[in-house]
CSV table of C-alpha atoms in Angstrom, one decimal:
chain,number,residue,atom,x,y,z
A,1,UNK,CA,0.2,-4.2,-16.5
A,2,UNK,CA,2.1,-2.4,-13.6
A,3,UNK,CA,4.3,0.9,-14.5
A,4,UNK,CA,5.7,3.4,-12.7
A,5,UNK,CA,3.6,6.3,-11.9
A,6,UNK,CA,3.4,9.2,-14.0
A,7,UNK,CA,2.0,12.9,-13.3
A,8,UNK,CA,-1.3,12.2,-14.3
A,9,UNK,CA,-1.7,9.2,-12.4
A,10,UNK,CA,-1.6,11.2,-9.0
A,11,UNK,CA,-5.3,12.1,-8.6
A,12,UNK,CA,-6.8,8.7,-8.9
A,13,UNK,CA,-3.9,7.4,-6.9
A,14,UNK,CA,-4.7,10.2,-4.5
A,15,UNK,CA,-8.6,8.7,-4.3
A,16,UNK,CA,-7.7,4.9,-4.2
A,17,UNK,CA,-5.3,5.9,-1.0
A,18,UNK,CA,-8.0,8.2,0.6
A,19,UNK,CA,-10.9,5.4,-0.3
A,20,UNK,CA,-8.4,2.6,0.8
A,21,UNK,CA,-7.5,4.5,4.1
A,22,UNK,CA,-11.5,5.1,4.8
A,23,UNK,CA,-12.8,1.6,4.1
A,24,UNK,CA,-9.7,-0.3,6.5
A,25,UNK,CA,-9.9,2.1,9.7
A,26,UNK,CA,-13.4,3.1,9.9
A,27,UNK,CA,-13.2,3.8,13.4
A,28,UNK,CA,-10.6,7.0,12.1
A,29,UNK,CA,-12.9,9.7,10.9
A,30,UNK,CA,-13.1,10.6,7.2
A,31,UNK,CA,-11.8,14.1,8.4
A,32,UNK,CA,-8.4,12.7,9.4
A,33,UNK,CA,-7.8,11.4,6.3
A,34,UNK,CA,-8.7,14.5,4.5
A,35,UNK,CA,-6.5,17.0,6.7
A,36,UNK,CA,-3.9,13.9,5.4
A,37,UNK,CA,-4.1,14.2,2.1
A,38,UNK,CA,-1.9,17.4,1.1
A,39,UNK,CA,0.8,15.5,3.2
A,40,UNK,CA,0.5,12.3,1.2
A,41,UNK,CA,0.4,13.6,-2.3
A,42,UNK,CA,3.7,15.7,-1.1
A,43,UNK,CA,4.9,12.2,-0.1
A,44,UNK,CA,3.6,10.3,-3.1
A,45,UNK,CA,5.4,12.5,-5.2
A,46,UNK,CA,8.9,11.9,-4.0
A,47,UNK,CA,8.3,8.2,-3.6
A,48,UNK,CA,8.9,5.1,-6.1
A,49,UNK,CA,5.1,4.3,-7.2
A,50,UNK,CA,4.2,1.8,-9.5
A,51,UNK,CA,0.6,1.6,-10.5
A,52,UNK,CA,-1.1,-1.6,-11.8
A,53,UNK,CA,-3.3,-0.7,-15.0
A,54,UNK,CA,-6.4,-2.4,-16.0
A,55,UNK,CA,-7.1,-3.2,-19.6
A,56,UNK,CA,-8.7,-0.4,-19.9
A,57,UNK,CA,-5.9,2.0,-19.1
A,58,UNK,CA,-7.1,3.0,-15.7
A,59,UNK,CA,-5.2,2.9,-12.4
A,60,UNK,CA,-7.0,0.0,-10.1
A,61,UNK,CA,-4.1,-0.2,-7.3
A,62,UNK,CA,-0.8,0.9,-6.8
A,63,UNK,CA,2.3,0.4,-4.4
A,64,UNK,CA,4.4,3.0,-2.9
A,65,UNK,CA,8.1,2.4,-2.1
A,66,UNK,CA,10.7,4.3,0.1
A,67,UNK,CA,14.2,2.4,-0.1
A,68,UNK,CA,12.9,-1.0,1.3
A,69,UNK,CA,10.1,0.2,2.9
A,70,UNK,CA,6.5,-0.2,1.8
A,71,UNK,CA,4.7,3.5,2.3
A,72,UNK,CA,1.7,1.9,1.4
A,73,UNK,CA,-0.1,-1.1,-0.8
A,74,UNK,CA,-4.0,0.2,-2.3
A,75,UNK,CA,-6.2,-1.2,-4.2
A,76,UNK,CA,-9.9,0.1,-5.6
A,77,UNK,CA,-12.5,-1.4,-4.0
A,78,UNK,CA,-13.9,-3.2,-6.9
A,79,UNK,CA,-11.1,-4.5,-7.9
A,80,UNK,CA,-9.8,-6.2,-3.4
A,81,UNK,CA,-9.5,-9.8,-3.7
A,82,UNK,CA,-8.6,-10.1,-7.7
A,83,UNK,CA,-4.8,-10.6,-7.4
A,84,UNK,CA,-4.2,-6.8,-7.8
A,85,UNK,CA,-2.3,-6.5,-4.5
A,86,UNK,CA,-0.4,-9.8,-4.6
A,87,UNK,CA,1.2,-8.8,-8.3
A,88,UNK,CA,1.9,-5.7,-7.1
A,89,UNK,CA,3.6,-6.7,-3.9
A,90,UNK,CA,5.7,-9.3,-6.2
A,91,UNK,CA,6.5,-6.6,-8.1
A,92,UNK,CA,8.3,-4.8,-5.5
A,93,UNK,CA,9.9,-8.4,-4.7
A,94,UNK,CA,11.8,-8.5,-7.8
A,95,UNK,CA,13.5,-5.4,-7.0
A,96,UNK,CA,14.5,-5.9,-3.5
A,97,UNK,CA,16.5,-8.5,-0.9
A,98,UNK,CA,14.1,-7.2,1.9
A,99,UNK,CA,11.2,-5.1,2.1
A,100,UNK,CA,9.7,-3.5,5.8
A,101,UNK,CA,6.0,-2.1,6.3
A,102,UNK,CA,4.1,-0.8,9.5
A,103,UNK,CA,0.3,-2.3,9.6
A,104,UNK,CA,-2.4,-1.2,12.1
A,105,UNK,CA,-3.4,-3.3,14.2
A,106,UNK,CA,-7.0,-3.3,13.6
A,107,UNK,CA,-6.2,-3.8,9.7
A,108,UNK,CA,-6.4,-7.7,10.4
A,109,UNK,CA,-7.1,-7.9,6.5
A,110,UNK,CA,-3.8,-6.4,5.6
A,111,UNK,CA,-2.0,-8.4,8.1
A,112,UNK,CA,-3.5,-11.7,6.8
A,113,UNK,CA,-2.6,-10.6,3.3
A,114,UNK,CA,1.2,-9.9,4.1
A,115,UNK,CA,1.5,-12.9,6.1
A,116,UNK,CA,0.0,-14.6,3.4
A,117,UNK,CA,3.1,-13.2,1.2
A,118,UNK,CA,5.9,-14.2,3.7
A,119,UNK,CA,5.8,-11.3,5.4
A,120,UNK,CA,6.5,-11.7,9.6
A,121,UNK,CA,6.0,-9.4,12.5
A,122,UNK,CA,9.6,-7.9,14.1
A,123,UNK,CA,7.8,-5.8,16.3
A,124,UNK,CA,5.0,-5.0,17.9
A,125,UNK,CA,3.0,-1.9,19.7
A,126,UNK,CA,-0.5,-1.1,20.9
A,127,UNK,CA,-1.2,0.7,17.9
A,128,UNK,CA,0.7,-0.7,14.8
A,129,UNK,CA,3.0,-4.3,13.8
A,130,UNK,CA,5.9,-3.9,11.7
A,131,UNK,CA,6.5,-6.6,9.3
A,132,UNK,CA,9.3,-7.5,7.0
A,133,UNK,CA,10.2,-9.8,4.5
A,134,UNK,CA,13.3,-11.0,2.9
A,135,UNK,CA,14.5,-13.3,0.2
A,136,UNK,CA,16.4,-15.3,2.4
A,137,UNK,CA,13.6,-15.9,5.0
C-alpha cells in the first residue's frame, strides 16, 4: 500500500534515506551523510512523501516530491529489486504531466532504473545527470 507520510513515519524514513544514501555512494563517507541528516528531515518535513507499506504495517521505501521534482526515491535494502521503487515511482506518475530528478553519476543503478521508467537525461555535469520524464514523451 503506498500513503502519504505521517509524523511517525519520519524516523524509519529518516534510516531508509541515510542507509540508501550510504549503500549507493560508498565512496562519500558515512560522516557526510550524518552531518546531512538534520537538513533532510527539515526538508522531508515540508515535502510531499508518500511511503509504500508492507503487509505488515512497516515503511519499506518511500518517495519524496517537491512540485515536479523528485527529492529523492529509497528503498530498504531487503526489500531493492521487489517492485517497491517502480510502484512508487508510478505513483508519483499519476499525479503529475512531468516529473524532473538530479542522479549522481556514479549511481549507475539509479540511472538504469529511471531509464528503465522513461525517464531521459536533459543535462549533464561531471558530478550529477538530470533526468526528466513526461507524459507526452
Amino acid at each position: 500500500m503506498i500513503r502519504k507520510m505521517n509524523s511517525s513515519d519520519l524516523d524509519t524514513v529518516m534510516q531508509i534515506w541515510f542507509d540508501g544514501n550510504c549503500d549507493a555512494h560508498s565512496s562519500i563517507p558515512r560522516s557526510y551523510w550524518e552531518k546531512q541528516r538534520p537538513a533532510v528531515r527539515a526538508a522531508i518535513k515540508r515535502a510531499e512523501v508518500y511511503c509504500f507499506i508492507d503487509g505488515t504495517g512497516i515503511v519499506r521505501g518511500f518517495i519524496g516530491l517537491t512540485g515536479d521534482y523528485i527529492a529523492g526515491l529509497f528503498v530498504s535494502a531487503g526489500f531493492r529489486n521487489c517492485g517497491i521503487g517502480h510502484q512508487l515511482l508510478n505513483f508519483a506518475k499519476k499525479g503529475h504531466d512531468q516529473l524532473e530528478l538530479a542522479a549522481y553519476r556514479q549511481n549507475q543503478q539509479a540511472i538504469k532504473f529511471y531509464q528503465h521508467n522513461d525517464f531521459v537525461i536533459t543535462r549533464q555535469t561531471s558530478a550529477e545527470l538530470r533526468m526528466a520524464w513526461s507524459i507526452n514523451k
